[in-house]
Coordinates of C-alpha atoms in Angstrom, one line a residue:
M616 CA 0.6 -19.3 -31.2
K617 CA -1.9 -22.3 -30.0
L618 CA -5.6 -20.9 -28.4
E619 CA -6.0 -24.9 -26.3
V620 CA -4.4 -24.6 -23.1
K621 CA -4.5 -27.9 -21.1
N622 CA -1.6 -27.6 -18.5
I623 CA -1.8 -24.5 -16.7
C624 CA 1.6 -23.8 -13.9
C625 CA 1.5 -21.4 -11.5
I626 CA 5.4 -20.5 -10.1
G627 CA 4.9 -19.3 -7.2
A628 CA 1.8 -20.4 -3.9
G629 CA 1.8 -17.3 -1.8
Y630 CA -2.1 -15.1 -0.7
V631 CA -2.0 -14.7 -5.0
G632 CA -1.0 -17.8 -7.0
G633 CA -3.1 -20.3 -4.5
P634 CA -6.2 -18.7 -4.5
T635 CA -6.4 -17.8 -7.8
M636 CA -5.5 -21.0 -9.5
A637 CA -8.0 -22.8 -6.9
V638 CA -10.4 -20.4 -8.7
I639 CA -9.0 -21.1 -12.1
A640 CA -9.0 -25.5 -11.2
D641 CA -12.6 -24.5 -9.8
K642 CA -13.7 -23.0 -13.0
C643 CA -12.1 -25.1 -15.9
P644 CA -12.2 -28.9 -14.5
E645 CA -11.6 -29.3 -17.9
I646 CA -7.3 -27.0 -17.3
N647 CA -4.7 -29.5 -15.6
V648 CA -3.4 -27.0 -13.1
N649 CA 0.1 -27.2 -11.2
V650 CA 1.4 -24.5 -8.4
V651 CA 5.2 -25.0 -8.0
D652 CA 7.1 -23.4 -5.5
K653 CA 10.4 -24.0 -3.1
N654 CA 9.3 -23.6 0.3
E655 CA 8.5 -26.7 1.3
K656 CA 6.3 -25.5 4.8
R657 CA 4.4 -23.7 2.3
L658 CA 3.8 -26.9 -0.1
K659 CA 3.3 -29.0 3.2
G660 CA 0.7 -27.3 4.6
W661 CA -1.8 -26.2 0.8
N662 CA -1.8 -30.4 0.7
S663 CA -2.6 -30.6 4.4
L664 CA -5.9 -32.5 5.1
D665 CA -6.3 -30.3 7.6
L666 CA -7.5 -27.5 5.4
S667 CA -6.4 -25.1 8.9
L668 CA -3.9 -25.6 7.7
L669 CA -2.9 -23.8 4.6
P670 CA -0.5 -21.4 4.6
V671 CA -2.9 -18.3 3.8
Y672 CA -6.1 -18.0 5.1
E673 CA -9.4 -16.9 2.9
H674 CA -13.1 -17.5 3.9
G675 CA -13.9 -19.5 1.2
L676 CA -10.7 -20.8 0.1
D677 CA -11.1 -24.4 1.6
K678 CA -13.7 -25.2 -0.1
L679 CA -12.2 -24.6 -3.4
I680 CA -9.0 -26.6 -1.9
L681 CA -11.3 -29.6 -0.8
R682 CA -13.3 -30.1 -3.9
C683 CA -9.7 -29.6 -7.0
R684 CA -7.3 -30.9 -5.1
G685 CA -6.4 -34.5 -6.1
R686 CA -8.4 -33.7 -9.0
N687 CA -7.5 -30.7 -11.5
L688 CA -5.0 -28.9 -8.7
H689 CA -1.6 -30.2 -7.6
F690 CA 0.7 -28.0 -5.6
S691 CA 4.2 -29.1 -6.0
N692 CA 8.5 -27.7 -6.4
D693 CA 8.8 -29.8 -9.8
L694 CA 9.8 -26.8 -11.7
E695 CA 10.8 -28.1 -14.4
K696 CA 8.1 -31.7 -14.5
H697 CA 5.8 -29.3 -14.8
I698 CA 6.5 -26.3 -16.2
S699 CA 8.1 -28.5 -19.5
E700 CA 4.7 -30.0 -19.6
A701 CA 2.5 -25.8 -19.3
D702 CA 0.3 -24.1 -22.0
M703 CA 0.2 -21.5 -19.6
I704 CA 3.0 -20.2 -16.6
F705 CA 1.5 -17.5 -14.5
I706 CA 4.4 -15.8 -12.3
S707 CA 3.5 -14.9 -9.2
V708 CA 6.9 -14.9 -7.2
N709 CA 7.0 -11.9 -4.7
T710 CA 8.8 -8.1 -5.5
P711 CA 9.0 -6.8 -2.2
T712 CA 11.8 -3.1 -2.2
K713 CA 14.7 -3.2 -2.6
S714 CA 16.8 -3.1 0.4
K715 CA 19.8 -2.6 -0.5
G716 CA 21.3 -1.0 -4.1
I717 CA 20.0 0.6 -6.7
G718 CA 17.5 1.9 -6.3
A719 CA 16.3 0.8 -1.9
G720 CA 13.5 2.0 -0.2
Q721 CA 11.6 2.4 -3.6
A722 CA 12.7 -0.2 -6.4
S723 CA 10.8 -3.1 -6.8
D724 CA 13.4 -6.1 -6.2
L725 CA 12.3 -8.7 -9.8
K726 CA 15.1 -10.9 -8.7
W727 CA 12.2 -13.8 -8.3
I728 CA 10.7 -12.5 -11.6
D729 CA 14.2 -12.9 -13.1
A730 CA 15.0 -16.5 -12.0
S731 CA 10.7 -17.7 -13.2
A732 CA 11.9 -16.3 -16.1
R733 CA 15.0 -18.1 -15.7
E734 CA 13.4 -21.4 -15.0
I735 CA 11.3 -21.0 -17.5
A736 CA 14.0 -20.2 -20.7
K737 CA 15.4 -23.4 -19.2
Y738 CA 12.6 -26.2 -19.1
A739 CA 9.3 -24.7 -21.6
R740 CA 8.5 -27.1 -24.4
G741 CA 7.4 -25.4 -27.5
E742 CA 4.3 -23.1 -27.2
T743 CA 4.7 -20.7 -24.3
I744 CA 2.4 -17.8 -23.0
V745 CA 3.8 -16.4 -19.9
I746 CA 1.7 -14.2 -17.8
E747 CA 2.9 -11.7 -15.0
K748 CA 0.2 -11.7 -12.5
S749 CA 3.3 -10.7 -9.6
T750 CA 3.1 -6.3 -9.3
L751 CA 5.6 -5.6 -11.7
P752 CA 7.5 -2.0 -12.5
V753 CA 6.5 -0.9 -16.0
R754 CA 8.9 -2.8 -18.8
T755 CA 9.6 -5.7 -16.3
A756 CA 8.0 -7.2 -19.3
Q757 CA 10.5 -6.6 -21.3
T758 CA 12.9 -7.8 -18.9
I759 CA 11.4 -11.6 -19.0
K760 CA 10.9 -10.9 -22.8
E761 CA 14.9 -10.9 -23.2
I762 CA 15.3 -13.7 -21.5
L763 CA 13.4 -16.0 -23.1
D764 CA 14.1 -14.8 -26.1
S765 CA 17.7 -15.7 -25.3
S766 CA 16.3 -19.0 -24.7
S767 CA 14.5 -19.6 -28.0
L768 CA 16.6 -17.9 -30.4
L769 CA 19.8 -20.8 -28.9
N770 CA 15.8 -23.7 -29.2
Q771 CA 14.5 -23.0 -32.5
N772 CA 11.6 -25.2 -30.7
K773 CA 10.4 -22.9 -27.7
K774 CA 7.7 -20.4 -28.5
F775 CA 7.1 -17.8 -26.4
T776 CA 4.7 -14.3 -25.8
V777 CA 4.2 -13.0 -22.4
L778 CA 1.2 -11.0 -21.5
S779 CA 0.7 -8.9 -18.6
N780 CA -2.1 -10.1 -16.3
P781 CA -2.5 -8.1 -12.7
E782 CA -4.8 -9.2 -9.8
F783 CA -7.3 -7.1 -7.8
L784 CA -7.5 -9.0 -5.2
S785 CA -8.7 -6.8 -1.6
E786 CA -7.1 -9.3 1.0
G787 CA -10.3 -10.9 3.3
S788 CA -12.7 -11.1 0.3
A789 CA -10.1 -12.2 -2.3
I790 CA -12.3 -15.5 -3.3
N791 CA -15.3 -13.5 -4.3
D792 CA -12.7 -11.2 -5.7
L793 CA -11.5 -13.9 -8.1
E794 CA -15.6 -15.4 -8.7
N795 CA -16.5 -12.1 -9.3
P796 CA -14.2 -9.4 -10.5
D797 CA -14.9 -5.6 -11.6
R798 CA -12.9 -6.1 -14.9
V799 CA -10.0 -8.9 -15.9
L800 CA -7.2 -6.5 -17.8
I801 CA -5.0 -8.6 -19.6
G802 CA -2.2 -6.5 -21.8
G803 CA -0.6 -8.1 -24.3
D804 CA -0.3 -7.2 -28.4
D805 CA -0.2 -11.0 -29.4
E806 CA -4.0 -11.6 -30.5
D807 CA -3.9 -15.2 -30.4
S808 CA -2.2 -16.0 -26.8
I809 CA -5.1 -13.1 -25.5
N810 CA -7.1 -14.9 -26.6
A811 CA -6.3 -18.0 -25.1
L812 CA -6.4 -15.7 -22.1
T813 CA -9.9 -14.3 -22.5
K814 CA -11.7 -17.9 -22.6
I815 CA -10.2 -19.8 -20.0
Y816 CA -11.5 -16.5 -17.6
L817 CA -15.3 -16.3 -19.6
K818 CA -15.9 -19.7 -18.4
W819 CA -16.9 -17.9 -15.1
V820 CA -16.8 -13.9 -16.5
N821 CA -19.1 -11.4 -18.1
P822 CA -17.5 -10.2 -21.9
E823 CA -17.8 -7.0 -20.8
K824 CA -15.6 -6.8 -17.8
I825 CA -12.9 -8.2 -19.6
L826 CA -10.5 -4.6 -20.4
T827 CA -7.6 -5.6 -23.2
T828 CA -4.7 -2.9 -23.3
N829 CA -0.8 -3.4 -24.3
L830 CA 1.8 -4.1 -21.4
W831 CA 2.8 -1.3 -19.5
S832 CA -0.7 0.0 -19.8
S833 CA -1.8 -3.0 -17.9
E834 CA 1.4 -3.4 -15.5
L835 CA 1.4 0.7 -14.9
S836 CA -2.6 0.4 -14.1
K837 CA -2.2 -2.0 -11.4
L838 CA 0.8 0.1 -10.1
S839 CA -1.7 3.3 -10.3
A840 CA -5.7 1.2 -8.9
N841 CA -2.9 0.9 -5.3
A842 CA -1.6 4.1 -5.1
F843 CA -5.5 5.8 -5.8
L844 CA -6.7 3.3 -3.2
A845 CA -3.6 3.9 -0.3
Q846 CA -4.4 7.8 -1.6
R847 CA -8.6 7.8 0.1
I848 CA -6.7 5.6 3.1
S849 CA -4.0 8.7 3.8
S850 CA -6.2 11.4 3.2
I851 CA -8.8 9.9 5.7
N852 CA -6.8 9.5 8.3
S853 CA -5.0 12.9 7.3
I854 CA -9.1 14.6 8.2
S855 CA -9.6 11.9 11.6
A856 CA -6.6 14.2 13.2
I857 CA -8.2 17.5 12.2
C858 CA -11.8 15.8 14.1
E859 CA -10.4 15.1 16.7
A860 CA -8.5 18.0 17.2
T861 CA -11.8 20.8 16.9
G862 CA -13.8 18.2 18.5
A863 CA -15.9 16.7 14.5
D864 CA -16.8 13.1 14.0
I865 CA -14.6 10.7 11.5
K866 CA -17.3 9.3 11.1
D867 CA -19.9 12.1 10.7
V868 CA -17.5 13.9 8.0
S869 CA -16.5 9.6 6.0
K870 CA -21.1 9.7 5.9
A871 CA -21.0 13.2 4.4
I872 CA -18.1 12.8 1.9
G873 CA -19.0 9.5 1.0
T874 CA -22.5 9.9 0.4
D875 CA -20.8 12.3 -3.3
S876 CA -21.3 9.9 -5.9
R877 CA -18.1 11.7 -7.7
I878 CA -16.7 10.2 -4.5
G879 CA -18.0 7.6 -3.0
E880 CA -18.4 5.5 0.0
D881 CA -15.4 2.6 -0.8
F882 CA -11.9 3.7 1.8
L883 CA -13.0 6.0 3.3
N884 CA -13.1 3.9 6.6
A885 CA -10.1 5.7 9.1
G886 CA -7.2 3.9 11.1
P887 CA -4.2 2.7 12.1
G888 CA -2.4 2.8 8.4
F889 CA -2.9 1.0 5.7
G890 CA -1.1 -2.6 5.3
G891 CA -0.5 -5.4 3.8
S892 CA 2.5 -7.0 0.9
C893 CA 1.3 -4.7 -1.8
F894 CA -0.1 -0.8 -0.8
K895 CA 3.3 0.7 0.4
K896 CA 5.6 -1.2 -2.1
D897 CA 3.5 -0.4 -5.6
I898 CA 3.9 3.4 -4.2
L899 CA 7.1 3.6 -2.9
N900 CA 8.0 2.4 -6.6
L901 CA 5.9 4.4 -8.3
V902 CA 8.2 7.2 -6.9
Y903 CA 11.3 5.6 -8.0
I904 CA 9.9 5.9 -11.8
A905 CA 8.8 9.2 -11.4
N906 CA 12.1 10.3 -9.6
H907 CA 13.4 8.0 -12.8
Y908 CA 11.9 10.2 -15.6
G909 CA 12.2 13.6 -13.8
L910 CA 9.2 14.0 -12.7
K911 CA 10.2 15.1 -9.2
E912 CA 6.6 17.2 -8.1
V913 CA 5.0 13.5 -9.6
A914 CA 7.9 11.8 -7.7
S915 CA 7.0 13.9 -3.9
Y916 CA 3.5 13.8 -4.4
W917 CA 3.0 9.7 -4.3
Q918 CA 5.8 9.2 -1.2
K919 CA 3.9 12.4 0.8
V920 CA 1.2 9.5 0.7
V921 CA 3.5 6.9 2.1
D922 CA 4.7 9.8 4.5
I923 CA 0.9 10.6 5.9
N924 CA 0.7 6.3 6.5
N925 CA 3.6 6.6 8.8
W926 CA 2.8 10.1 10.1
Q927 CA -0.3 8.6 11.0
T928 CA 0.8 5.1 12.5
K929 CA 3.8 6.8 14.8
R930 CA 0.7 9.6 15.8
V931 CA -1.0 6.1 17.4
S932 CA 2.0 4.6 19.7
S933 CA 2.8 8.3 21.4
L934 CA -1.1 9.1 22.1
I935 CA -1.0 5.5 23.5
V936 CA 2.0 7.0 25.8
E937 CA 0.1 9.9 26.6
K938 CA -2.7 8.3 27.9
L939 CA -1.2 6.1 29.9
F940 CA 0.6 9.4 31.8
G941 CA 3.7 9.6 29.8
T942 CA 5.2 6.2 30.0
I943 CA 4.5 2.9 29.5
S944 CA 7.4 1.1 31.3
S945 CA 6.1 -2.4 33.0
K946 CA 2.6 -1.8 32.4
K947 CA 1.0 -3.9 30.4
I948 CA -0.8 -3.4 27.4
A949 CA -3.2 -5.6 25.0
I950 CA -3.3 -5.6 21.8
L951 CA -6.4 -6.9 19.7
G952 CA -5.7 -8.0 16.3
Y953 CA -1.8 -8.2 14.8
A954 CA -3.8 -9.0 11.2
F955 CA -3.3 -5.6 8.4
K956 CA -6.9 -5.9 8.2
A957 CA -10.0 -7.9 9.4
N958 CA -10.1 -11.9 7.6
T959 CA -7.2 -12.3 6.2
N960 CA -4.2 -14.0 8.3
D961 CA -1.7 -11.7 6.2
S962 CA 0.1 -9.5 8.4
R963 CA 3.0 -7.7 6.3
E964 CA 2.8 -4.3 6.6
S965 CA 0.9 -4.3 9.3
A966 CA 0.4 -1.5 11.5
A967 CA 0.0 -3.6 14.8
I968 CA 4.2 -4.1 13.6
S969 CA 4.8 -0.6 13.9
V970 CA 2.7 -0.1 17.1
S971 CA 3.8 -2.9 18.8
K972 CA 7.3 -2.3 17.9
E973 CA 6.6 1.3 19.1
L974 CA 5.8 0.1 22.4
L975 CA 7.9 -2.1 23.0
N976 CA 11.2 0.5 23.0
E977 CA 8.8 2.5 25.4
G978 CA 9.7 -1.0 28.3
G979 CA 5.4 -1.6 27.5
N980 CA 5.0 -5.5 28.5
I981 CA 2.6 -6.1 25.2
C982 CA 0.0 -9.0 24.7
I983 CA -1.4 -9.9 21.4
Y984 CA -4.3 -11.8 20.1
D985 CA -5.3 -12.3 16.1
P986 CA -7.7 -15.4 15.7
K987 CA -6.0 -16.0 12.4
V988 CA -2.3 -14.9 12.4
S989 CA 0.2 -17.6 14.0
I990 CA 3.0 -16.9 17.3
S991 CA 5.7 -18.5 14.9
Q992 CA 5.5 -15.1 12.3
I993 CA 4.3 -12.5 15.0
K994 CA 7.7 -14.0 16.4
S995 CA 9.0 -13.3 12.5
D996 CA 7.6 -9.9 12.5
L997 CA 9.6 -9.0 16.2
V998 CA 12.5 -10.6 15.3
E999 CA 14.5 -7.5 16.4
D1000 CA 13.0 -6.8 19.3
P1001 CA 12.5 -8.4 22.7
I1002 CA 12.0 -12.5 23.0
H1003 CA 8.7 -14.0 23.5
L1004 CA 7.8 -14.2 27.4
S1005 CA 5.3 -16.9 29.0
N1006 CA 5.3 -14.6 31.7
L1007 CA 4.9 -10.2 31.3
E1008 CA 4.0 -9.8 34.6
K1009 CA 8.0 -8.9 35.8
S1010 CA 9.8 -8.5 32.6
E1011 CA 9.9 -4.8 30.9
G1012 CA 9.6 -4.0 27.1
G1013 CA 8.5 -7.7 26.4
W1014 CA 5.6 -9.3 24.8
A1015 CA 3.3 -12.7 24.2
S1016 CA 0.4 -14.4 22.5
A1017 CA -3.3 -15.0 23.9
P1018 CA -5.6 -18.1 23.2
T1019 CA -7.9 -15.2 23.1
A1020 CA -9.1 -11.5 23.7
I1021 CA -9.5 -12.4 27.1
E1022 CA -7.3 -13.5 28.4
A1023 CA -4.5 -10.8 26.1
I1024 CA -7.2 -8.4 28.8
K1025 CA -6.4 -10.0 32.1
G1026 CA -4.1 -7.3 34.3
S1027 CA -4.3 -5.2 31.7
D1028 CA -3.8 -1.5 31.4
A1029 CA -5.0 -0.4 28.7
V1030 CA -6.6 -2.7 24.9
V1031 CA -5.2 -1.1 21.2
I1032 CA -7.7 -2.2 18.6
L1033 CA -5.9 -2.5 15.6
T1034 CA -8.0 -5.4 13.8
E1035 CA -11.5 -4.6 12.6
W1036 CA -12.3 -8.2 13.4
E1037 CA -16.3 -8.6 14.6
E1038 CA -15.0 -10.5 17.6
F1039 CA -14.2 -7.3 19.2
R1040 CA -17.5 -5.2 17.7
S1041 CA -19.5 -7.3 20.9
L1042 CA -17.1 -8.0 23.3
N1043 CA -18.9 -7.4 27.2
W1044 CA -16.9 -4.5 28.4
S1045 CA -18.2 -5.1 32.1
K1046 CA -16.4 -8.3 32.4
V1047 CA -13.5 -6.3 30.5
A1048 CA -13.4 -3.8 33.0
S1049 CA -13.7 -6.4 35.5
L1050 CA -10.3 -7.8 34.2
M1051 CA -7.7 -4.7 34.4
R1052 CA -6.3 -2.1 35.9
P1053 CA -7.7 0.8 36.4
P1054 CA -7.2 4.1 35.7
S1055 CA -8.4 1.2 32.4
W1056 CA -7.7 2.9 29.2
I1057 CA -9.0 1.4 25.2
F1058 CA -7.8 2.4 22.3
D1059 CA -10.3 2.0 19.5
T1060 CA -8.1 2.5 16.2
R1061 CA -10.9 1.1 14.1
S1062 CA -13.5 2.7 15.2
I1063 CA -15.9 -0.4 15.2
I1064 CA -16.8 -0.2 19.2
D1065 CA -19.9 1.0 21.6
L1066 CA -18.4 3.2 22.8
E1067 CA -21.8 4.3 25.3
D1068 CA -21.5 0.7 27.0
A1069 CA -18.4 0.4 27.5
K1070 CA -17.7 4.1 29.0
K1071 CA -20.9 2.4 31.3
Y1072 CA -18.5 0.7 33.6
G1073 CA -15.5 3.2 33.8
L1074 CA -13.1 2.8 30.7
N1075 CA -11.4 5.3 29.8
I1076 CA -12.3 5.4 25.5
W1077 CA -9.7 6.4 22.9
S1078 CA -11.4 6.6 19.1
I1079 CA -9.6 7.2 16.0
G1080 CA -10.8 9.9 14.7
L1081 CA -13.5 11.8 17.7
G1082 CA -12.8 14.9 19.4
N1083 CA -13.5 15.7 23.0

């Protein structure tokens, strides 16, 4: 297998493919990088002259796009052309949890992986290194190999090797994670292919941070890493409920736990539940794999991490109804933050979706503000719920959006902070109190506001993990 990579193709222009290829293009100007996708709306965003319309929001991404796009970074729907020209192809497509069929609700839906492998088998020319970038179940590479090998048998001029190179990105800091990774993991059994990919990363990554394993260890490492991180969030959220019941303060408990060098301080911030595209999906995939191999106790253990997360989200919405005298029918509730975490426009599996739907089901009128999530995305998430309303005053169980936090708060009975955006930490509580209908409630599910300052203006406060 040749070692010189001149053309890279990435199938999938989403939250992983776009930023990853932008960094590779920036660090390796001698390599031509083409990102291909069939989603025309997404491609239009990547190619827009208005960088605020990029489909992915990440700090610093716009500068990379401005520097590389049109030079050695291109976004296109021409799969045949760019696959055929590529020396190296990254598969970075969505792998959602199956909604029906065998393994529904747990197993990953690999239809886009299968489709990508078949496109590669059809259009690739000569020697091609195929790299799994999507998060995949263990031994998915075998499926990809079999599809590609069947093509090689029919055309002796084609030769494929498959590597696993999972991403370990944290949305909101993806560009920094890519430019300064904790580690780069490459799984495979072909030394030349591994060296070719390693050579690319060595342009900016310290060689000590590049780890190599076999394919199956690499695939499982990604699933396990996400499961361990999610486990920490569910663990601290379970403790937050105990804090509220006993009078303890979750911030104090988190700090005390985090100072233990064996535990560390990361992922110990209590909240309304984890979200994003990976945590829940990957844990459920582990549950499915464990059950498949007859490891029932293992499956039960990881299922409980998801159960606690769902319980925490439901607990938040139930508390809101309880504090508002047992009913929110026709009451206005301001939802501040809709993305699953700050510094991203990704709302997939966001706790805000579940909380919003629960409040709508209770007859509440909610007004949503998020600085980065679009109205169209919110509409898509709440598609089964009441329509987007322009006037909430006389409705029951409807939602609207607002251009600012203050606009969302006007006339509300309660404010619910669901995403830890920086602007919510320093709200003008005097103004907030004057705009709300008393008795006014603030529900701080991220434990980020100045409680004493807010209380000065007669606001009732519930903060996660804070006992009364």
